[in-house]
CSV table of C-alpha atoms and ligand atoms in Angstrom, one decimal:
chain,number,residue,atom,x,y,z
A,1,MET,CA,1.3,-3.2,3.0
A,2,ALA,CA,-1.9,-5.2,2.9
A,3,HIS,CA,-3.6,-5.7,6.3
A,4,ASN,CA,-7.0,-7.0,7.4
A,5,ILE,CA,-8.1,-4.5,9.9
A,6,SER,CA,-10.1,-1.3,9.2
A,7,GLU,CA,-8.2,1.7,7.7
A,8,ARG,CA,-9.2,3.8,10.7
A,9,MET,CA,-7.9,1.3,13.3
A,10,PHE,CA,-4.8,0.8,11.2
A,11,GLY,CA,-4.2,4.5,11.4
A,12,LEU,CA,-4.6,4.4,15.1
A,13,THR,CA,-2.1,1.6,15.5
A,14,GLN,CA,0.4,3.7,13.6
A,15,ASN,CA,-0.2,6.8,15.7
A,16,ASN,CA,-1.3,5.8,19.2
A,17,SER,CA,-2.0,8.1,22.2
A,18,THR,CA,1.1,9.9,23.3
A,19,VAL,CA,-0.1,9.8,27.0
A,20,ARG,CA,-0.4,6.0,26.8
A,21,GLU,CA,3.0,5.7,25.1
A,22,MET,CA,4.6,7.8,27.9
A,23,PHE,CA,2.9,5.5,30.4
A,24,GLU,CA,4.5,2.5,28.7
A,25,GLU,CA,7.8,4.3,28.6
A,26,GLY,CA,7.5,4.9,32.3
A,27,ASN,CA,7.1,1.2,32.9
A,28,ARG,CA,10.2,0.5,30.7
A,29,LEU,CA,12.3,3.0,32.6
A,30,ALA,CA,11.1,1.6,35.9
A,31,ALA,CA,12.2,-1.8,34.9
A,32,LEU,CA,15.7,-0.4,34.1
A,33,TYR,CA,16.2,2.1,37.0
A,34,GLY,CA,13.7,1.0,39.7
A,35,ARG,CA,10.2,2.5,40.1
A,36,GLU,CA,11.4,4.9,42.8
A,37,ASN,CA,13.9,6.5,40.4
A,38,VAL,CA,11.4,7.3,37.7
A,39,TYR,CA,9.3,10.4,37.9
A,40,ASP,CA,6.3,9.5,35.8
A,41,PHE,CA,3.9,12.4,35.5
A,42,SER,CA,2.4,11.2,32.2
A,43,ILE,CA,-1.1,9.8,33.1
A,44,GLY,CA,-4.0,11.0,35.2
A,45,ASN,CA,-4.2,7.7,37.1
A,46,PRO,CA,-5.0,8.7,40.8
A,47,ASN,CA,-2.3,7.5,43.2
A,48,PHE,CA,-4.4,7.9,46.3
A,49,PRO,CA,-6.6,5.0,47.3
A,50,ALA,CA,-10.4,5.1,47.1
A,51,PRO,CA,-12.0,6.3,50.4
A,52,GLU,CA,-12.5,3.5,53.0
A,53,LYS,CA,-16.3,3.9,52.6
A,54,VAL,CA,-16.0,2.5,49.0
A,55,LYS,CA,-14.6,-0.8,50.3
A,56,ASP,CA,-17.3,-0.9,53.1
A,57,ALA,CA,-20.0,-0.2,50.5
A,58,VAL,CA,-18.7,-3.1,48.3
A,59,PHE,CA,-18.9,-5.5,51.2
A,60,ASP,CA,-22.3,-4.1,52.3
A,61,VAL,CA,-23.8,-4.5,48.9
A,62,LEU,CA,-22.4,-8.0,48.5
A,63,ASN,CA,-23.5,-9.1,51.9
A,64,ASN,CA,-26.9,-7.5,52.1
A,65,GLU,CA,-28.4,-7.2,48.6
A,66,PRO,CA,-29.6,-10.2,46.5
A,67,SER,CA,-26.9,-11.5,44.3
A,68,THR,CA,-29.1,-12.0,41.3
A,69,MET,CA,-30.0,-8.3,41.5
A,70,VAL,CA,-26.5,-7.0,42.2
A,71,HIS,CA,-25.0,-9.0,39.4
A,72,GLY,CA,-28.0,-9.0,37.0
A,73,TYR,CA,-29.0,-7.0,34.0
A,74,MET,CA,-31.2,-3.9,34.8
A,75,SER,CA,-32.7,-1.2,32.7
A,76,THR,CA,-30.0,0.0,30.3
A,77,ALA,CA,-30.3,3.5,31.8
A,78,GLY,CA,-29.3,2.0,35.2
A,79,TYR,CA,-31.0,0.9,38.4
A,80,PRO,CA,-33.9,3.3,39.1
A,81,ASP,CA,-33.0,3.7,42.8
A,82,VAL,CA,-29.4,4.6,41.8
A,83,CYS,CA,-30.6,7.1,39.2
A,84,ALA,CA,-33.0,8.6,41.8
A,85,ALA,CA,-30.2,8.9,44.4
A,86,VAL,CA,-27.9,10.6,41.9
A,87,ALA,CA,-30.6,13.0,40.9
A,88,GLY,CA,-31.4,13.8,44.6
A,89,SER,CA,-27.8,14.4,45.3
A,90,LEU,CA,-27.4,16.9,42.4
A,91,ASN,CA,-30.6,18.6,43.5
A,92,ASN,CA,-29.2,19.1,47.0
A,93,ARG,CA,-26.0,20.5,45.8
A,94,PHE,CA,-27.1,22.6,42.9
A,95,GLY,CA,-30.7,23.5,43.6
A,96,THR,CA,-31.9,21.7,40.5
A,97,ALA,CA,-35.1,19.5,40.0
A,98,PHE,CA,-33.9,16.4,38.3
A,99,ASP,CA,-35.5,13.0,38.8
A,100,ALA,CA,-34.4,9.5,38.1
A,101,HIS,CA,-35.4,9.6,34.4
A,102,ASN,CA,-32.9,12.5,33.8
A,103,ILE,CA,-30.0,10.2,34.7
A,104,VAL,CA,-28.4,7.6,32.5
A,105,MET,CA,-25.7,5.5,34.3
A,106,THR,CA,-22.6,5.0,32.1
A,107,ALA,CA,-19.1,3.4,31.9
A,108,GLY,CA,-17.2,6.5,33.2
A,109,ALA,CA,-16.8,9.8,31.4
A,110,ALA,CA,-15.5,8.1,28.3
A,111,GLY,CA,-18.7,6.1,28.3
A,112,SER,CA,-20.8,9.2,28.9
A,113,LEU,CA,-19.2,11.1,26.0
A,114,ASN,CA,-19.5,8.1,23.6
A,115,VAL,CA,-23.1,7.5,24.5
A,116,ILE,CA,-24.1,11.1,24.0
A,117,LEU,CA,-22.2,11.6,20.8
A,118,LYS,CA,-23.7,8.4,19.4
A,119,THR,CA,-27.1,9.7,20.4
A,120,LEU,CA,-26.6,13.2,18.8
A,121,LEU,CA,-24.4,12.9,15.7
A,122,ASN,CA,-25.2,12.3,12.1
A,123,PRO,CA,-22.2,11.8,9.9
A,124,GLY,CA,-20.6,15.2,9.1
A,125,ASP,CA,-22.0,17.0,12.2
A,126,GLU,CA,-19.5,19.2,13.9
A,127,VAL,CA,-18.4,19.1,17.5
A,128,VAL,CA,-16.4,22.1,18.8
A,129,VAL,CA,-13.7,21.6,21.3
A,130,ILE,CA,-11.6,24.2,23.0
A,131,ALA,CA,-7.8,23.9,22.9
A,132,PRO,CA,-6.0,22.7,24.9
A,133,TYR,CA,-8.3,19.7,25.2
A,134,PHE,CA,-8.3,16.0,26.2
A,135,LEU,CA,-7.2,14.4,22.9
A,136,GLU,CA,-9.5,11.4,23.1
A,137,TYR,CA,-12.3,13.8,22.1
A,138,GLY,CA,-11.1,13.5,18.6
A,139,ASN,CA,-11.4,9.7,18.6
A,140,TYR,CA,-14.8,9.8,20.3
A,141,VAL,CA,-16.2,12.2,17.7
A,142,ALA,CA,-14.7,10.2,14.8
A,143,ASN,CA,-16.4,7.1,16.2
A,144,TYR,CA,-19.7,8.5,15.0
A,145,ASN,CA,-18.3,10.1,11.8
A,146,GLY,CA,-18.5,13.5,13.3
A,147,VAL,CA,-16.1,16.3,12.5
A,148,LEU,CA,-14.0,17.9,15.2
A,149,VAL,CA,-13.6,21.6,15.1
A,150,VAL,CA,-11.0,23.2,17.4
A,151,ALA,CA,-11.4,26.6,18.9
A,152,PRO,CA,-7.9,28.1,19.6
A,153,PRO,CA,-6.4,28.4,23.1
A,154,ASN,CA,-6.7,31.6,25.0
A,155,ALA,CA,-3.3,32.1,26.7
A,156,PRO,CA,-2.2,33.0,29.2
A,157,ASP,CA,-5.1,32.4,31.5
A,158,PHE,CA,-6.8,29.7,29.3
A,159,GLN,CA,-10.3,30.9,30.1
A,160,PRO,CA,-12.0,30.0,26.8
A,161,ASP,CA,-12.6,33.0,24.5
A,162,ALA,CA,-16.4,33.0,23.7
A,163,GLU,CA,-15.8,35.0,20.6
A,164,ALA,CA,-13.3,32.5,19.2
A,165,ILE,CA,-15.8,29.7,20.0
A,166,GLY,CA,-18.5,31.7,18.2
A,167,LYS,CA,-16.3,31.8,15.1
A,168,ALA,CA,-15.9,28.0,15.2
A,169,LEU,CA,-19.7,27.4,15.1
A,170,THR,CA,-21.4,26.7,11.8
A,171,SER,CA,-24.8,25.5,10.7
A,172,LYS,CA,-23.4,21.9,11.1
A,173,THR,CA,-22.4,22.4,14.8
A,174,LYS,CA,-24.2,19.9,17.0
A,175,ALA,CA,-22.3,20.3,20.2
A,176,VAL,CA,-19.5,22.1,22.1
A,177,ILE,CA,-17.5,20.1,24.6
A,178,VAL,CA,-16.6,22.0,27.8
A,179,ASN,CA,-14.3,20.5,30.4
A,180,SER,CA,-13.8,22.3,33.7
A,181,PRO,CA,-11.8,21.9,35.9
A,182,ASN,CA,-9.7,21.4,32.8
A,183,ASN,CA,-7.4,18.7,31.7
A,184,PRO,CA,-4.7,19.7,30.9
A,185,THR,CA,-4.6,23.3,32.4
A,186,GLY,CA,-6.1,22.9,35.8
A,187,VAL,CA,-8.2,26.0,35.1
A,188,ILE,CA,-11.8,26.3,36.3
A,189,TYR,CA,-14.0,28.1,33.8
A,190,SER,CA,-15.4,31.1,35.6
A,191,GLU,CA,-19.1,32.0,35.8
A,192,GLU,CA,-18.3,35.0,33.6
A,193,THR,CA,-16.8,32.7,30.9
A,194,ILE,CA,-19.7,30.3,31.0
A,195,LYS,CA,-22.2,33.2,30.7
A,196,ARG,CA,-20.3,34.5,27.7
A,197,ILE,CA,-20.2,31.1,26.0
A,198,ALA,CA,-23.9,30.6,26.7
A,199,ALA,CA,-24.8,34.0,25.2
A,200,VAL,CA,-22.8,33.2,22.0
A,201,LEU,CA,-24.5,29.7,21.7
A,202,GLU,CA,-28.0,31.2,22.3
A,203,ALA,CA,-27.4,33.6,19.5
A,204,LYS,CA,-26.1,30.9,17.1
A,205,GLN,CA,-29.0,28.6,18.0
A,206,LYS,CA,-31.4,31.3,16.9
A,207,GLU,CA,-29.4,32.1,13.7
A,208,PHE,CA,-29.2,28.4,12.7
A,209,GLY,CA,-32.6,27.4,13.9
A,210,HIS,CA,-31.5,24.3,15.8
A,211,ALA,CA,-30.1,23.2,19.1
A,212,ILE,CA,-26.4,23.4,19.9
A,213,TYR,CA,-25.7,21.3,23.0
A,214,ILE,CA,-23.0,22.0,25.5
A,215,LEU,CA,-21.6,18.6,26.6
A,216,SER,CA,-20.0,19.3,30.0
A,217,ASP,CA,-17.4,16.7,30.7
A,218,GLU,CA,-16.9,16.8,34.4
A,219,PRO,CA,-14.7,14.1,35.8
A,220,TYR,CA,-12.8,16.6,37.9
A,221,ARG,CA,-15.8,18.6,39.3
A,222,GLU,CA,-15.0,17.9,43.0
A,223,LEU,CA,-11.2,18.3,42.6
A,224,THR,CA,-10.9,22.0,43.4
A,225,TYR,CA,-8.6,23.9,45.7
A,226,ASP,CA,-8.9,26.9,48.1
A,227,GLY,CA,-12.7,26.6,48.1
A,228,ALA,CA,-13.0,27.3,44.4
A,229,GLU,CA,-16.5,26.5,43.0
A,230,VAL,CA,-17.2,25.0,39.6
A,231,PRO,CA,-20.3,26.6,38.0
A,232,TRP,CA,-23.2,24.2,37.4
A,233,LEU,CA,-23.8,24.7,33.7
A,234,THR,CA,-27.5,23.7,33.3
A,235,LYS,CA,-28.3,26.9,35.3
A,236,PHE,CA,-26.7,29.1,32.6
A,237,TYR,CA,-27.6,27.2,29.4
A,238,ARG,CA,-30.7,25.1,28.9
A,239,ASN,CA,-29.2,22.8,26.3
A,240,THR,CA,-26.5,21.5,28.6
A,241,ILE,CA,-25.9,17.8,29.0
A,242,VAL,CA,-23.5,16.8,31.8
A,243,GLY,CA,-21.2,13.8,31.7
A,244,TYR,CA,-19.8,12.8,35.1
A,245,SER,CA,-17.4,10.1,36.3
A,246,TRP,CA,-16.2,8.7,39.7
A,247,SER,CA,-12.8,7.8,38.1
A,248,LYS,CA,-11.1,10.8,39.8
A,249,SER,CA,-13.4,11.9,42.6
A,250,LEU,CA,-13.3,8.4,44.2
A,251,SER,CA,-10.1,7.1,42.6
A,252,LEU,CA,-12.0,4.4,40.7
A,253,PRO,CA,-10.8,4.8,37.0
A,254,GLY,CA,-10.6,1.0,36.4
A,255,GLU,CA,-14.2,0.4,37.6
A,256,ARG,CA,-15.8,2.4,34.7
A,257,ILE,CA,-18.6,4.2,36.4
A,258,GLY,CA,-20.3,7.5,35.7
A,259,TYR,CA,-23.5,9.1,34.5
A,260,LEU,CA,-25.1,11.5,32.1
A,261,VAL,CA,-27.6,14.2,33.2
A,262,ILE,CA,-30.1,15.0,30.5
A,263,PRO,CA,-32.3,17.9,31.8
A,264,SER,CA,-36.0,17.9,30.9
A,265,GLU,CA,-35.6,21.5,29.6
A,266,ALA,CA,-33.2,20.5,26.9
A,267,ASP,CA,-34.6,20.4,23.4
A,268,ASP,CA,-35.7,16.9,22.5
A,269,SER,CA,-34.9,15.8,26.1
A,270,SER,CA,-37.2,12.7,26.1
A,271,LEU,CA,-35.9,11.5,22.8
A,272,ILE,CA,-32.3,12.0,23.9
A,273,ILE,CA,-32.9,10.1,27.2
A,274,ASP,CA,-34.5,7.2,25.3
A,275,ALA,CA,-31.8,7.2,22.7
A,276,ALA,CA,-28.9,7.4,25.2
A,277,ALA,CA,-30.2,4.3,27.0
A,278,ILE,CA,-30.3,2.5,23.7
A,279,ALA,CA,-26.9,3.8,22.8
A,280,ASN,CA,-25.6,2.3,26.0
A,281,ARG,CA,-26.9,-1.1,24.9
A,282,ILE,CA,-26.0,-1.2,21.3
A,283,MET,CA,-22.5,0.1,21.7
A,284,GLY,CA,-22.0,-3.0,23.8
A,285,PHE,CA,-21.7,-1.5,27.2
A,286,VAL,CA,-25.3,-2.8,27.7
A,287,ASN,CA,-25.4,-1.0,31.1
A,288,ALA,CA,-23.0,0.6,33.5
A,289,PRO,CA,-21.3,-2.0,35.8
A,290,SER,CA,-23.9,-3.2,38.1
A,291,LEU,CA,-22.0,-3.7,41.4
A,292,MET,CA,-20.4,-0.3,41.0
A,293,GLN,CA,-23.7,1.4,40.4
A,294,ARG,CA,-24.9,0.0,43.8
A,295,VAL,CA,-21.7,1.0,45.5
A,296,VAL,CA,-21.6,4.6,44.4
A,297,MET,CA,-25.2,5.0,45.5
A,298,HIS,CA,-23.8,4.7,49.0
A,299,CYS,CA,-20.8,7.0,48.4
A,300,LEU,CA,-22.5,10.1,46.9
A,301,ASP,CA,-21.0,12.4,49.5
A,302,GLU,CA,-17.6,10.7,49.6
A,303,ARG,CA,-14.5,12.4,48.0
A,304,THR,CA,-10.9,11.4,47.4
A,305,ASP,CA,-8.2,13.0,49.6
A,306,ILE,CA,-8.1,16.4,48.0
A,307,GLY,CA,-5.7,17.6,50.8
A,308,SER,CA,-2.9,15.3,49.4
A,309,TYR,CA,-3.4,16.6,45.9
A,310,ASP,CA,-3.2,20.1,47.3
A,311,ASN,CA,0.1,19.3,49.0
A,312,ASN,CA,1.4,18.0,45.8
A,313,ARG,CA,0.2,21.0,43.9
A,314,LYS,CA,2.0,23.4,46.4
A,315,MET,CA,5.2,21.4,46.5
A,316,LEU,CA,5.4,21.0,42.7
A,317,TYR,CA,4.5,24.6,42.0
A,318,ALA,CA,7.0,26.0,44.5
A,319,GLY,CA,9.7,23.7,43.1
A,320,LEU,CA,9.1,24.6,39.4
A,321,LYS,CA,8.9,28.3,40.1
A,322,ASP,CA,12.1,28.1,42.2
A,323,ALA,CA,13.8,26.4,39.2
A,324,GLY,CA,12.7,29.3,37.0
A,325,PHE,CA,9.7,27.7,35.1
A,326,GLU,CA,6.7,29.6,34.1
A,327,CYS,CA,3.4,27.9,35.1
A,328,ALA,CA,-0.1,28.7,36.3
A,329,TYR,CA,-1.2,27.8,39.8
A,330,PRO,CA,-3.9,25.2,39.1
A,331,GLN,CA,-7.4,25.8,40.6
A,332,GLY,CA,-8.6,22.3,40.1
A,333,ALA,CA,-8.0,18.8,38.7
A,334,PHE,CA,-4.4,17.5,39.2
A,335,TYR,CA,-2.5,18.9,36.3
A,336,MET,CA,0.2,21.6,36.1
A,337,TRP,CA,0.5,23.3,32.8
A,338,VAL,CA,4.0,24.6,32.2
A,339,LYS,CA,5.3,26.9,29.5
A,340,THR,CA,8.3,25.4,27.8
A,341,PRO,CA,11.3,27.6,26.9
A,342,CYS,CA,12.0,25.3,23.9
A,343,GLU,CA,9.8,23.2,21.6
A,344,ASP,CA,7.5,21.1,23.8
A,345,LYS,CA,8.5,17.7,22.4
A,346,GLU,CA,12.2,18.6,22.8
A,347,PHE,CA,11.5,19.5,26.4
A,348,CYS,CA,10.0,16.1,27.0
A,349,ARG,CA,13.0,14.5,25.4
A,350,LEU,CA,15.4,16.5,27.6
A,351,ALA,CA,13.3,15.8,30.7
A,352,LYS,CA,13.6,12.0,30.1
A,353,LYS,CA,17.4,12.4,30.7
A,354,TYR,CA,16.4,13.0,34.4
A,355,ASN,CA,13.9,10.2,34.3
A,356,ILE,CA,11.1,12.7,34.3
A,357,LEU,CA,8.1,11.9,32.0
A,358,VAL,CA,5.7,14.7,31.1
A,359,VAL,CA,3.3,15.1,28.1
A,360,PRO,CA,3.8,17.7,25.4
A,361,GLY,CA,1.2,20.3,24.9
A,362,SER,CA,1.0,19.4,21.3
A,363,SER,CA,-0.8,16.2,22.5
A,364,PHE,CA,-3.6,18.6,23.7
A,365,ALA,CA,-3.5,20.8,20.5
A,366,CYS,CA,-1.5,23.5,22.3
A,367,PRO,CA,2.2,23.3,21.6
A,368,GLY,CA,4.6,25.3,23.7
A,369,TYR,CA,3.6,23.8,27.0
A,370,VAL,CA,3.8,20.5,28.9
A,371,ARG,CA,1.3,18.8,31.2
A,372,ILE,CA,2.5,17.4,34.5
A,373,ALA,CA,0.0,15.1,36.1
A,374,TYR,CA,0.7,15.4,39.9
A,375,CYS,CA,-1.7,12.7,41.0
A,376,VAL,CA,1.5,10.8,42.2
A,377,SER,CA,3.0,10.2,45.6
A,378,SER,CA,4.6,13.2,47.3
A,379,LYS,CA,7.9,11.2,47.2
A,380,THR,CA,7.7,11.3,43.4
A,381,ILE,CA,7.4,15.0,43.4
A,382,GLU,CA,10.1,15.5,46.0
A,383,GLY,CA,12.4,13.2,44.0
A,384,SER,CA,11.8,14.9,40.7
A,385,LEU,CA,12.6,18.4,41.8
A,386,PRO,CA,16.5,18.2,41.6
A,387,GLY,CA,15.9,16.8,38.0
A,388,PHE,CA,13.6,19.8,37.1
A,389,LYS,CA,16.3,22.1,38.5
A,390,LYS,CA,19.0,20.6,36.4
A,391,LEU,CA,16.7,20.7,33.4
A,392,ALA,CA,16.1,24.4,34.0
A,393,GLU,CA,19.8,25.0,34.2
A,394,GLU,CA,20.3,23.1,30.9
A,395,LEU,CA,17.7,25.4,29.3
A,396,SER,CA,19.4,28.5,30.8
A,397,LEU,CA,16.5,29.6,32.9
B,401,PLP,N1,-12.5,13.5,30.1
B,401,PLP,C1,-11.4,14.0,30.6
B,401,PLP,C2,-11.2,15.5,30.5
B,401,PLP,C3,-10.4,13.2,31.2
B,401,PLP,O1,-9.3,13.8,31.7
B,401,PLP,C4,-10.6,11.8,31.3
B,401,PLP,C5,-9.6,10.9,31.9
B,401,PLP,O2,-8.5,11.3,32.2
B,401,PLP,C6,-11.8,11.3,30.8
B,401,PLP,C7,-12.8,12.2,30.2
B,401,PLP,C8,-12.2,9.9,30.8
B,401,PLP,O3,-12.5,9.5,32.1
B,401,PLP,P1,-13.1,8.1,32.5
B,401,PLP,O4,-12.0,7.3,33.1
B,401,PLP,O5,-14.1,8.4,33.6
B,401,PLP,O6,-13.7,7.5,31.3
């Protein structure tokens, strides 16, 4: 049928994000059965409020900083004092030597990735992702006419297999996206894994004679359990560019605030920094939200309530294991990755009978699993467990 929108966008209207669809389905079921009787584990929308300090900082900034500055345009890379504060905080935590010019403030992790992909990609350039992966990467790469190349999953521990990544690299590879703690598995990539990936990339850079960048997508960096540490990648691989977001660490996903770190040691660093600031502007972000830049500057040491996520993790894991499901104990983020005893989409269909909404692994290029986002209230988890138990019985576990 004739239509007046672009072919690509038409395609997207016909095949929209499964996670978003589930989210809408959750709203539909809630209208029918009441919100408290629907166990919606579909989307990574933090249920815990932002720390009090965020609200205080909003009022402090509004009361004490000049309005024309707080709400005005600034350099497209961000306020220099905010960039300097972010660089200082990273240096304290990771022993690095960044300064303000290494930081570009962005509209969240999605903004970071789009800005850096716009900066790096020529049409036809390849970007390697590691399954299972956040499916939006495919859209982001397509935005700049790049080509997504998927390295296969490495079950059962889902630590990426460096050799398999090596096989996915070609002379057209511009970047590899790494996401740890991982959405959807909750796995933290170990130092050993990172070193192996770095060695493979170093060798391939030499072979092909050009840079291959790691784009480290880190919205879950601070969401770790049992004292687990997330390796800081610029220490292991020179051509690493980090994309960060406060969406999860401060429960601020609607505010769209994050940053890119572009280290001086990276190949073409100065050019990338200049181009990323321009990309921020010409993609229409212009700059990261001004008020939020000023607010996060005062909240660099603040974190969401990781203890509540940890309680959810424990309760859900114990309940699922008790019911007979096979799942890994997440080390970070707020996702449980559960093996399905039947086809994953069928599992999601069956779960809906108990008003439980989960996302099929095939939505992350890894069928045979489902993702349960446990960034919900503990009541939701408690309420869902009898349904999970019945589902396990129905599946003869
Ligand atoms: N990357 C990953 C792995 C995510 O899970 C998400 C959001 O869920 C994003 C990026 C986008 O985050 P933001 O809201 O900061 O754009």
